[in-house]
Structure formats: C-alpha cells, structure tokens
Amino acid sequence: TQLLEQSPQFLSIQEGENLTVYCNSSSVFSSLQWYRQEPGEGPVLLVTVVTGGEVKKLKRLTFQFGDARKDSSLHITAAQPGDTGLYLCAGSSNDYKLSFGAGTTVTVRA
Amino acid sequence: DTAVSQTPKYLVTQMGNDKSIKCEQNLGHDTMYWYKQDSKKFLKIMFSYNNKELIINETVPNRFSPKSPDKAHLNLHINSLELGDSAVYFCASSPLAGGPKETQYFGPGTRLLVL
C-alpha cells in the first residue's frame, strides 16, 4: 500500500490570506491528483499532475508535482470562504489504484 | 442531471443485519468503484469493476460482496453488519480502465451507521 501523508491536518485562516497544503510519500507515482470534498458530498477532482516538476494553475490555486514525483503541494492565494473544504491528494501508479491521503480540512473565515 | 447516484443516502441499522447500497452512473463510463471513508475522512478503495468484471479487490471482509449487473450499475451488499462497518461509502466511476490520468467521478455517498 502506497502511503500519502498530508499536512497540516487542519488549517483555519482569514479570508484574503494564502495557504499551502502538502502531500508527501516515499513512493513514486505516475500521477497525482487533488480533490476537494465539501460536507455531505463526494470528492471532486481539481487537477491531475503527471510530470515531475510540473506546475499547474487553476485561478487562485497553484499545484506543484515534485521533481521525483513523490510529493505535491497545493497553494491557494487570497483564500475565500468558498475555498472551505477537505482537500485530498491521491496518487496512482501502474496498478490503476488511487491511494488517498488522509486529507487537510481547510476553513476560511469571512 | 445526476452523474453518479447512490441510494440510500442514509442507512441506520442494527448489528447483524444484511443491507445493500445501490449505485448508478449515467456517464457511459466503463469502470466503477466502491470506496469507504472512515470517521477520520480517510478514503480507501474497496472494489473496482471494468465492464462488469472485477479488477480491484482490496483486503475487504467476505461479508462485503459487490455486484455489477451492467456497466452502469455497481451495488454493494453487506452481510452480518458490524459496528466497524459504520462509515460513508462512496461509489465512483471513470471513463476507461481507471488509469493514472483518469478523472474519477464520485457519488454523494451513503452514510451507514450500525448500532
């Protein structure tokens, strides 16, 4: 089983502040995905990164895949209350199974 | 239009009972999954079916039996429910064989509470 560790577990910030969530593993992944899950709903895909060193931007969200494809980070600029949710990273190798991290619960206060 | 739907949304039952959860996707996807999310929000794959064939079967007790009557449906039957089965169960689907770059589309979850 490939273990993905996310940090921090909880993050509470004021609207307008920046935040970074980390996802680390000792395993190499073919790809890494970030999902956001809101209370009472299923996870929704935000991004997939596949190349070591890749950086993807989605409006105020910036995703980075580590050079060795073992880690990733999610940075949110000028966070808004709508960014509140559980952020999950998930890695996939050639066995086609997604291994999820335990998640980071982000709360953005208005 | 609901992409991945699950029924029921809530399920409260007594220990020892048998229950089923149903999942349907109208996306035309080939692969469907069952995940379990525990109280600490950890999401773990249980089963995966591709075109009605079982392709992933994680270390799950035999009390859990998935069934895929067609590629749009994947049901989960649980026998002799135990307290530790209490969790949120998510169904998901992906377009092709579930490769590393595919997006998985999740249903809204079924909240199971075993008393």
Coordinates of N, CA and C in Angstrom, one line a residue:
Chain A
T1 N 0.8 -1.2 0.0 CA 0.0 0.0 0.0 C 0.9 1.2 0.0
Q2 N 0.6 2.2 -0.9 CA 1.4 3.4 -1.0 C 0.8 4.4 -0.1
L3 N 1.6 4.9 0.8 CA 1.1 5.8 1.8 C 1.4 7.3 1.4
L4 N 0.3 8.1 1.5 CA 0.4 9.5 1.2 C 0.1 10.3 2.5
E5 N 1.0 11.1 2.9 CA 0.8 11.9 4.1 C 0.5 13.3 3.8
Q6 N -0.5 13.9 4.3 CA -0.9 15.2 4.1 C -0.6 16.1 5.3
S7 N -0.2 17.3 5.1 CA 0.0 18.2 6.2 C -0.4 19.6 5.8
P8 N -0.9 20.5 6.7 CA -1.3 20.0 8.0 C -2.7 19.3 7.9
Q9 N -3.1 18.8 9.0 CA -4.4 18.1 9.0 C -5.5 19.0 9.0
F10 N -5.4 20.2 9.8 CA -6.4 21.2 9.8 C -5.7 22.6 9.6
L11 N -6.4 23.5 8.9 CA -5.9 24.8 8.6 C -7.1 25.7 8.7
S12 N -7.0 26.8 9.5 CA -8.0 27.8 9.6 C -7.4 29.1 9.4
I13 N -7.9 29.9 8.4 CA -7.3 31.1 8.1 C -8.4 32.2 7.8
Q14 N -8.0 33.4 7.8 CA -8.9 34.5 7.5 C -8.9 34.7 6.0
E15 N -10.1 35.1 5.5 CA -10.3 35.5 4.1 C -9.2 36.4 3.6
G16 N -8.6 36.2 2.5 CA -7.6 37.0 1.9 C -6.2 36.5 2.2
E17 N -6.0 35.6 3.1 CA -4.7 35.1 3.4 C -4.4 33.9 2.4
N18 N -3.1 33.6 2.4 CA -2.6 32.5 1.5 C -2.5 31.2 2.3
L19 N -2.5 30.1 1.7 CA -2.3 28.8 2.4 C -1.6 27.8 1.5
T20 N -0.9 26.9 2.1 CA -0.3 25.8 1.3 C -0.6 24.5 2.0
V21 N -0.9 23.5 1.3 CA -1.2 22.1 1.8 C -0.2 21.2 1.1
Y22 N 0.4 20.3 1.9 CA 1.5 19.4 1.4 C 1.0 18.0 1.3
C23 N 1.6 17.2 0.4 CA 1.3 15.8 0.2 C 2.6 15.1 -0.1
N24 N 3.0 14.2 0.8 CA 4.3 13.6 0.7 C 4.2 12.1 0.8
S25 N 5.1 11.4 0.0 CA 5.2 10.0 0.0 C 6.6 9.5 -0.2
S26 N 6.8 8.2 0.2 CA 8.1 7.6 -0.1 C 8.1 6.9 -1.4
S27 N 6.9 6.8 -2.0 CA 6.7 6.1 -3.3 C 6.6 7.1 -4.4
V28 N 7.0 6.5 -5.6 CA 6.9 7.3 -6.8 C 5.6 7.0 -7.5
F29 N 4.9 8.1 -8.0 CA 3.6 8.0 -8.6 C 3.6 8.3 -10.1
S30 N 2.8 7.7 -10.8 CA 2.7 8.0 -12.3 C 2.0 9.3 -12.4
S31 N 1.0 9.6 -11.5 CA 0.3 10.8 -11.5 C -0.2 11.1 -10.1
L32 N -0.5 12.4 -9.9 CA -1.0 12.7 -8.6 C -2.2 13.7 -8.8
Q33 N -3.3 13.4 -8.1 CA -4.5 14.2 -8.2 C -4.8 14.9 -6.9
W34 N -5.5 16.1 -7.1 CA -6.0 16.8 -5.9 C -7.5 16.9 -6.1
Y35 N -8.2 16.5 -5.0 CA -9.7 16.6 -5.0 C -10.1 17.5 -3.8
R36 N -11.3 18.1 -4.0 CA -11.9 18.9 -2.9 C -13.2 18.2 -2.6
Q37 N -13.5 18.0 -1.3 CA -14.7 17.4 -0.8 C -15.4 18.4 0.1
E38 N -16.7 18.7 -0.2 CA -17.4 19.6 0.7 C -18.3 18.7 1.6
P39 N -18.8 19.2 2.7 CA -19.6 18.4 3.6 C -20.8 17.8 3.0
G40 N -21.0 16.5 3.2 CA -22.2 15.9 2.6 C -22.1 15.5 1.2
E41 N -20.9 15.7 0.6 CA -20.8 15.4 -0.9 C -19.6 14.5 -1.1
G42 N -19.5 14.1 -2.4 CA -18.3 13.3 -2.7 C -17.2 14.2 -3.2
P43 N -15.9 13.6 -3.2 CA -14.8 14.4 -3.7 C -15.0 14.8 -5.2
V44 N -14.4 16.0 -5.5 CA -14.5 16.5 -6.9 C -13.1 16.8 -7.3
L45 N -12.7 16.3 -8.5 CA -11.3 16.5 -9.0 C -11.0 18.0 -9.3
L46 N -9.9 18.4 -8.8 CA -9.4 19.8 -9.1 C -8.3 19.7 -10.2
V47 N -7.4 18.8 -10.1 CA -6.3 18.8 -11.0 C -5.6 17.4 -11.0
T48 N -5.0 17.1 -12.2 CA -4.1 15.9 -12.3 C -2.7 16.4 -12.7
V49 N -1.7 16.0 -12.0 CA -0.3 16.3 -12.5 C 0.4 15.0 -12.8
V50 N 1.2 15.0 -13.8 CA 1.8 13.8 -14.3 C 3.3 13.9 -14.5
T51 N 3.8 15.1 -14.7 CA 5.3 15.2 -15.0 C 6.0 15.8 -13.8
G52 N 7.1 15.2 -13.4 CA 7.9 15.7 -12.3 C 8.3 17.1 -12.5
G53 N 8.1 18.0 -11.5 CA 8.4 19.4 -11.6 C 7.2 20.2 -12.2
E54 N 6.2 19.6 -12.6 CA 5.0 20.3 -13.2 C 4.4 21.2 -12.3
V55 N 4.0 22.4 -12.8 CA 3.2 23.3 -12.1 C 1.9 23.7 -12.9
K56 N 0.8 23.5 -12.2 CA -0.5 23.9 -12.9 C -1.2 24.9 -12.1
K57 N -1.8 25.9 -12.8 CA -2.6 26.9 -12.1 C -4.0 26.8 -12.5
L58 N -4.9 27.0 -11.5 CA -6.3 27.0 -11.7 C -6.9 28.2 -10.9
K59 N -6.9 29.3 -11.6 CA -7.4 30.6 -11.0 C -6.4 30.9 -9.8
R60 N -6.9 30.8 -8.6 CA -6.1 31.2 -7.4 C -5.4 30.0 -6.8
L61 N -5.6 28.8 -7.4 CA -4.9 27.6 -6.9 C -3.7 27.2 -7.8
T62 N -2.6 26.9 -7.2 CA -1.4 26.5 -7.8 C -1.0 25.1 -7.3
F63 N -0.8 24.2 -8.2 CA -0.4 22.8 -7.9 C 1.0 22.6 -8.4
Q64 N 1.8 21.9 -7.6 CA 3.1 21.5 -8.0 C 3.3 20.1 -7.7
F65 N 4.0 19.4 -8.7 CA 4.4 18.0 -8.5 C 5.9 18.0 -8.4
G66 N 6.4 17.3 -7.3 CA 7.8 17.3 -7.1 C 8.6 16.6 -8.2
D67 N 9.9 17.0 -8.3 CA 10.7 16.5 -9.4 C 10.8 15.0 -9.4
A68 N 10.8 14.4 -8.2 CA 10.9 13.0 -8.1 C 9.6 12.3 -8.1
R69 N 8.5 13.0 -8.3 CA 7.1 12.5 -8.4 C 6.8 11.7 -7.1
K70 N 7.2 12.3 -6.0 CA 6.9 11.6 -4.7 C 6.1 12.6 -3.8
D71 N 6.0 13.9 -4.2 CA 5.3 14.8 -3.4 C 4.6 15.9 -4.2
S72 N 3.7 16.6 -3.6 CA 3.0 17.6 -4.3 C 2.5 18.7 -3.3
S73 N 2.2 19.9 -3.8 CA 1.7 20.9 -2.9 C 0.6 21.6 -3.6
L74 N -0.3 22.2 -2.8 CA -1.4 23.0 -3.3 C -1.4 24.3 -2.6
H75 N -1.2 25.4 -3.4 CA -1.2 26.7 -2.8 C -2.4 27.5 -3.2
I76 N -3.1 28.1 -2.3 CA -4.2 29.0 -2.6 C -3.9 30.4 -2.2
T77 N -4.0 31.3 -3.2 CA -3.8 32.7 -3.0 C -5.1 33.4 -2.7
A78 N -5.0 34.3 -1.7 CA -6.2 35.2 -1.3 C -7.4 34.3 -1.1
A79 N -7.3 33.4 -0.2 CA -8.4 32.4 0.1 C -9.7 33.1 0.3
Q80 N -10.8 32.4 -0.1 CA -12.2 32.9 0.1 C -13.0 31.9 0.8
P81 N -14.1 32.3 1.5 CA -14.9 31.3 2.2 C -15.3 30.1 1.3
G82 N -15.5 30.3 0.0 CA -15.8 29.2 -0.9 C -14.8 28.2 -1.1
D83 N -13.5 28.5 -0.6 CA -12.4 27.5 -0.7 C -12.5 26.5 0.5
T84 N -13.4 26.8 1.4 CA -13.5 25.9 2.6 C -13.9 24.4 2.1
G85 N -13.2 23.5 2.7 CA -13.5 22.1 2.3 C -12.4 21.2 2.8
L86 N -12.5 19.9 2.4 CA -11.5 18.9 2.7 C -10.7 18.7 1.4
Y87 N -9.4 18.9 1.5 CA -8.6 18.7 0.3 C -7.8 17.4 0.4
L88 N -8.0 16.6 -0.6 CA -7.4 15.2 -0.7 C -6.5 15.1 -1.8
C89 N -5.3 14.6 -1.5 CA -4.4 14.2 -2.6 C -4.5 12.7 -2.8
A90 N -4.3 12.3 -4.1 CA -4.4 10.9 -4.4 C -3.4 10.6 -5.5
G91 N -2.6 9.5 -5.2 CA -1.6 9.1 -6.1 C -1.9 7.8 -6.8
S92 N -1.4 7.7 -8.0 CA -1.7 6.5 -8.8 C -0.5 6.0 -9.5
S93 N -0.3 4.6 -9.4 CA 0.9 4.0 -10.1 C 0.3 3.1 -11.2
N94 N 1.1 2.2 -11.6 CA 0.6 1.4 -12.8 C -0.4 0.3 -12.4
D95 N -0.7 0.2 -11.2 CA -1.8 -0.8 -10.8 C -3.2 -0.2 -10.9
Y96 N -3.2 1.1 -11.4 CA -4.5 1.7 -11.6 C -5.3 1.9 -10.3
K97 N -4.7 1.8 -9.2 CA -5.4 2.1 -7.9 C -5.1 3.5 -7.4
L98 N -6.1 4.2 -7.0 CA -5.8 5.5 -6.4 C -5.6 5.3 -4.9
S99 N -4.5 5.8 -4.4 CA -4.2 5.8 -2.9 C -4.4 7.3 -2.4
F100 N -5.3 7.5 -1.5 CA -5.6 8.8 -1.0 C -4.9 9.1 0.3
G101 N -4.5 10.4 0.4 CA -4.0 10.9 1.7 C -5.2 11.1 2.7
A102 N -4.9 11.4 3.9 CA -6.0 11.5 4.9 C -6.7 12.8 4.9
G103 N -6.2 13.7 4.1 CA -6.9 15.0 3.8 C -6.5 16.1 4.7
T104 N -6.7 17.3 4.2 CA -6.5 18.6 5.0 C -7.8 19.3 5.0
T105 N -8.3 19.6 6.2 CA -9.5 20.3 6.3 C -9.2 21.8 6.4
V106 N -9.7 22.5 5.4 CA -9.4 24.0 5.3 C -10.7 24.8 5.6
T107 N -10.5 25.7 6.5 CA -11.6 26.6 6.9 C -11.2 28.0 6.6
V108 N -11.9 28.7 5.8 CA -11.6 30.1 5.5 C -12.7 31.0 6.1
R109 N -12.3 31.8 7.1 CA -13.3 32.6 7.8 C -13.5 34.0 7.1
A110 N -14.7 34.4 7.1 CA -15.1 35.7 6.4 C -14.7 36.8 7.3
Chain B
D1 N -28.9 16.9 -14.3 CA -28.7 15.5 -14.4 C -27.7 15.0 -13.4
T2 N -28.1 13.9 -12.7 CA -27.2 13.3 -11.8 C -26.2 12.4 -12.5
A3 N -24.9 12.6 -12.3 CA -23.9 11.8 -13.0 C -23.7 10.4 -12.3
V4 N -23.4 10.4 -11.0 CA -23.3 9.2 -10.2 C -24.2 9.3 -9.0
S5 N -25.2 8.4 -8.9 CA -26.2 8.5 -7.9 C -26.1 7.2 -7.0
Q6 N -26.4 7.4 -5.7 CA -26.3 6.3 -4.8 C -27.6 6.3 -4.0
T7 N -28.1 5.1 -3.6 CA -29.2 5.0 -2.7 C -29.0 3.9 -1.7
P8 N -29.4 4.1 -0.5 CA -29.9 5.3 0.1 C -28.8 6.3 0.5
K9 N -29.2 7.5 0.8 CA -28.2 8.4 1.3 C -27.8 8.2 2.7
Y10 N -28.8 7.8 3.5 CA -28.6 7.4 4.9 C -29.1 6.0 5.2
L11 N -28.3 5.3 6.0 CA -28.7 3.9 6.4 C -28.4 3.7 7.8
V12 N -29.4 3.5 8.6 CA -29.2 3.2 10.0 C -29.7 1.8 10.3
T13 N -28.9 0.9 10.9 CA -29.3 -0.5 11.0 C -28.7 -1.1 12.2
Q14 N -29.2 -2.2 12.6 CA -28.7 -3.0 13.8 C -27.6 -3.9 13.4
M15 N -26.7 -4.1 14.3 CA -25.6 -5.1 14.1 C -26.2 -6.4 13.7
G16 N -25.6 -7.1 12.8 CA -26.0 -8.4 12.4 C -26.9 -8.5 11.2
N17 N -27.5 -7.3 10.8 CA -28.4 -7.2 9.7 C -27.6 -7.3 8.4
D18 N -28.3 -7.5 7.3 CA -27.8 -7.5 5.9 C -28.4 -6.3 5.2
K19 N -27.5 -5.6 4.5 CA -28.0 -4.4 3.8 C -27.3 -4.2 2.4
S20 N -28.0 -3.5 1.5 CA -27.4 -3.2 0.2 C -27.4 -1.8 -0.1
I21 N -26.4 -1.3 -0.8 CA -26.3 0.0 -1.3 C -26.2 0.0 -2.8
K22 N -27.0 0.9 -3.5 CA -27.0 0.8 -4.9 C -26.3 2.0 -5.5
C23 N -25.7 1.8 -6.7 CA -25.0 2.9 -7.4 C -25.3 2.8 -8.9
E24 N -25.6 4.0 -9.5 CA -25.8 4.1 -10.9 C -25.1 5.3 -11.5
Q25 N -24.5 5.1 -12.7 CA -23.8 6.2 -13.3 C -24.4 6.3 -14.7
N26 N -24.7 7.6 -15.1 CA -25.3 7.8 -16.5 C -24.3 8.5 -17.4
L27 N -23.0 8.3 -17.1 CA -21.9 9.0 -17.8 C -21.4 8.1 -19.0
G28 N -21.8 6.9 -19.1 CA -21.3 6.0 -20.1 C -19.9 5.4 -19.8
H29 N -19.5 5.5 -18.5 CA -18.2 5.1 -18.1 C -18.0 3.6 -18.1
D30 N -16.8 3.1 -18.3 CA -16.5 1.7 -18.3 C -16.2 1.1 -16.9
T31 N -15.7 2.0 -16.0 CA -15.2 1.5 -14.7 C -15.9 2.1 -13.5
M32 N -16.3 1.3 -12.6 CA -16.9 1.8 -11.4 C -16.2 1.3 -10.1
Y33 N -16.3 2.0 -9.0 CA -15.6 1.8 -7.8 C -16.5 1.9 -6.6
W34 N -16.1 1.2 -5.5 CA -16.6 1.4 -4.2 C -15.4 1.8 -3.3
Y35 N -15.6 2.9 -2.5 CA -14.7 3.4 -1.6 C -15.4 3.5 -0.2
K36 N -14.5 3.4 0.9 CA -15.0 3.6 2.2 C -14.3 4.7 2.8
Q37 N -15.0 5.7 3.4 CA -14.4 6.8 4.1 C -14.7 6.7 5.6
D38 N -13.7 6.6 6.4 CA -13.9 6.4 7.8 C -14.1 7.7 8.5
S39 N -14.3 7.7 9.8 CA -14.6 8.9 10.6 C -13.5 9.9 10.6
K40 N -12.2 9.5 10.2 CA -11.1 10.4 10.1 C -11.0 10.9 8.7
K41 N -12.0 10.6 7.9 CA -12.0 11.1 6.5 C -11.1 10.4 5.5
F42 N -10.5 9.3 6.0 CA -9.6 8.5 5.2 C -10.4 7.7 4.2
L43 N -10.0 7.9 2.9 CA -10.8 7.3 1.8 C -10.0 6.1 1.2
K44 N -10.6 4.9 1.2 CA -9.9 3.7 0.8 C -10.7 2.9 -0.2
I45 N -10.0 2.5 -1.3 CA -10.6 1.7 -2.3 C -11.0 0.4 -1.7
M46 N -12.2 -0.1 -2.1 CA -12.6 -1.5 -1.8 C -12.6 -2.3 -3.0
F47 N -13.4 -1.9 -4.0 CA -13.6 -2.7 -5.2 C -13.6 -1.8 -6.4
S48 N -13.3 -2.5 -7.6 CA -13.4 -1.8 -8.9 C -13.8 -2.8 -9.9
Y49 N -14.8 -2.4 -10.8 CA -15.3 -3.2 -11.9 C -15.1 -2.4 -13.2
N50 N -14.6 -3.2 -14.2 CA -14.5 -2.6 -15.5 C -15.4 -3.5 -16.4
N51 N -16.4 -2.8 -17.0 CA -17.3 -3.6 -17.9 C -17.8 -4.9 -17.2
K52 N -18.3 -4.7 -16.0 CA -18.9 -5.8 -15.2 C -17.9 -6.8 -14.7
E53 N -16.6 -6.6 -15.0 CA -15.6 -7.6 -14.5 C -14.8 -7.0 -13.3
L54 N -14.6 -7.8 -12.2 CA -13.9 -7.3 -11.0 C -12.4 -7.2 -11.4
I55 N -11.9 -6.0 -11.2 CA -10.5 -5.8 -11.4 C -9.7 -5.4 -10.2
I56 N -10.3 -4.8 -9.2 CA -9.6 -4.5 -8.0 C -10.5 -5.1 -6.8
N57 N -9.8 -5.8 -6.0 CA -10.5 -6.4 -4.8 C -9.5 -6.2 -3.6
E58 N -9.6 -5.2 -2.9 CA -8.7 -4.9 -1.8 C -9.0 -5.9 -0.6
T59 N -8.2 -5.8 0.4 CA -8.4 -6.7 1.5 C -9.7 -6.3 2.3
V60 N -10.8 -6.8 1.9 CA -12.1 -6.5 2.4 C -12.7 -7.8 2.9
P61 N -13.4 -7.7 4.1 CA -14.0 -9.0 4.6 C -15.0 -9.6 3.6
N62 N -15.1 -10.9 3.6 CA -16.0 -11.6 2.7 C -17.5 -11.2 2.9
R63 N -17.8 -10.5 4.0 CA -19.1 -10.1 4.2 C -19.6 -9.0 3.2
F64 N -18.6 -8.4 2.5 CA -18.9 -7.4 1.5 C -18.8 -8.1 0.1
S65 N -19.9 -7.9 -0.6 CA -20.0 -8.5 -1.9 C -20.5 -7.5 -2.9
P66 N -19.7 -7.1 -3.9 CA -20.1 -6.2 -4.9 C -20.8 -7.0 -6.1
K67 N -21.7 -6.3 -6.7 CA -22.3 -7.0 -7.9 C -22.6 -5.9 -9.0
S68 N -22.2 -6.2 -10.2 CA -22.4 -5.3 -11.3 C -23.2 -6.0 -12.4
P69 N -24.5 -5.7 -12.4 CA -25.4 -6.3 -13.4 C -25.2 -5.8 -14.8
D70 N -24.7 -4.6 -14.9 CA -24.3 -4.0 -16.2 C -23.3 -2.9 -15.9
K71 N -22.7 -2.3 -16.9 CA -21.6 -1.4 -16.6 C -22.0 -0.1 -16.0
A72 N -23.3 0.2 -16.0 CA -23.9 1.4 -15.4 C -24.2 1.3 -14.0
H73 N -24.2 0.1 -13.5 CA -24.6 -0.2 -12.1 C -23.6 -1.0 -11.3
L74 N -23.3 -0.6 -10.1 CA -22.5 -1.4 -9.2 C -23.1 -1.3 -7.8
N75 N -23.5 -2.4 -7.3 CA -24.2 -2.5 -6.0 C -23.2 -3.1 -5.0
L76 N -23.5 -2.8 -3.7 CA -22.7 -3.4 -2.6 C -23.6 -4.0 -1.6
H77 N -23.4 -5.3 -1.4 CA -24.2 -6.0 -0.4 C -23.3 -6.3 0.8
I78 N -23.8 -6.0 2.0 CA -23.0 -6.3 3.2 C -23.8 -7.2 4.1
N79 N -23.2 -8.3 4.4 CA -23.8 -9.3 5.3 C -23.4 -9.1 6.8
S80 N -24.2 -9.5 7.7 CA -23.8 -9.5 9.1 C -23.1 -8.2 9.5
L81 N -23.7 -7.1 9.4 CA -23.1 -5.8 9.7 C -22.5 -5.8 11.1
E82 N -21.3 -5.1 11.2 CA -20.6 -4.9 12.4 C -20.5 -3.4 12.7
L83 N -20.2 -3.1 14.0 CA -20.1 -1.7 14.4 C -19.0 -1.0 13.5
G84 N -17.9 -1.7 13.2 CA -16.8 -1.1 12.5 C -17.2 -0.8 11.0
D85 N -18.3 -1.3 10.6 CA -18.7 -1.0 9.2 C -19.3 0.4 9.0
S86 N -19.5 1.0 10.2 CA -20.1 2.4 10.1 C -19.1 3.3 9.4
A87 N -19.5 4.0 8.4 CA -18.7 4.8 7.6 C -19.5 5.5 6.5
V88 N -18.8 6.3 5.7 CA -19.5 6.8 4.5 C -19.0 6.0 3.3
Y89 N -19.8 5.4 2.5 CA -19.4 4.6 1.3 C -19.7 5.4 0.1
F90 N -18.6 5.6 -0.7 CA -18.7 6.3 -2.0 C -18.6 5.4 -3.2
C91 N -19.5 5.6 -4.1 CA -19.4 5.0 -5.4 C -18.7 6.0 -6.3
A92 N -17.9 5.5 -7.3 CA -17.3 6.4 -8.3 C -17.2 5.7 -9.6
S93 N -17.0 6.5 -10.7 CA -16.8 5.9 -12.0 C -15.7 6.7 -12.7
S94 N -15.1 6.0 -13.7 CA -14.1 6.7 -14.6 C -14.3 6.2 -16.0
P95 N -13.9 7.0 -17.0 CA -14.3 6.7 -18.4 C -13.8 5.4 -18.9
L96 N -12.5 5.1 -18.7 CA -11.9 3.9 -19.3 C -11.6 2.8 -18.3
A97 N -10.3 2.5 -18.2 CA -9.9 1.4 -17.4 C -9.4 1.9 -16.0
G98 N -9.5 3.1 -15.7 CA -9.1 3.6 -14.4 C -7.6 3.9 -14.4
G99 N -7.0 4.3 -15.4 CA -5.6 4.6 -15.5 C -5.2 5.8 -14.6
P100 N -3.9 6.0 -14.5 CA -3.4 7.1 -13.6 C -3.9 8.5 -13.9
K101 N -4.2 8.7 -15.2 CA -4.6 10.1 -15.6 C -6.1 10.3 -15.6
E102 N -6.9 9.3 -15.3 CA -8.3 9.4 -15.4 C -8.9 10.1 -14.3
T103 N -10.0 10.9 -14.5 CA -10.7 11.5 -13.5 C -11.8 10.5 -13.0
Q104 N -11.9 10.4 -11.7 CA -12.9 9.6 -11.1 C -14.0 10.6 -10.6
Y105 N -15.3 10.2 -10.9 CA -16.4 11.0 -10.6 C -17.2 10.3 -9.4
F106 N -17.3 11.0 -8.3 CA -17.8 10.4 -7.1 C -19.3 10.7 -7.0
G107 N -20.0 9.7 -6.4 CA -21.4 9.9 -6.0 C -21.4 10.7 -4.7
P108 N -22.7 11.0 -4.2 CA -22.8 11.8 -2.9 C -22.5 11.0 -1.7
G109 N -22.4 9.7 -1.7 CA -22.1 9.0 -0.5 C -23.3 8.4 0.1
T110 N -23.1 7.3 0.8 CA -24.1 6.6 1.7 C -23.6 6.6 3.1
R111 N -24.3 7.2 4.0 CA -23.8 7.3 5.4 C -24.4 6.1 6.1
L112 N -23.6 5.1 6.5 CA -24.1 3.9 7.1 C -23.7 4.0 8.6
L113 N -24.7 3.8 9.4 CA -24.5 3.7 10.9 C -25.0 2.4 11.4
V114 N -24.1 1.6 12.0 CA -24.5 0.4 12.6 C -24.6 0.5 14.1
L115 N -25.7 0.2 14.6 CA -26.0 0.3 16.1 C -25.8 -1.0 16.8

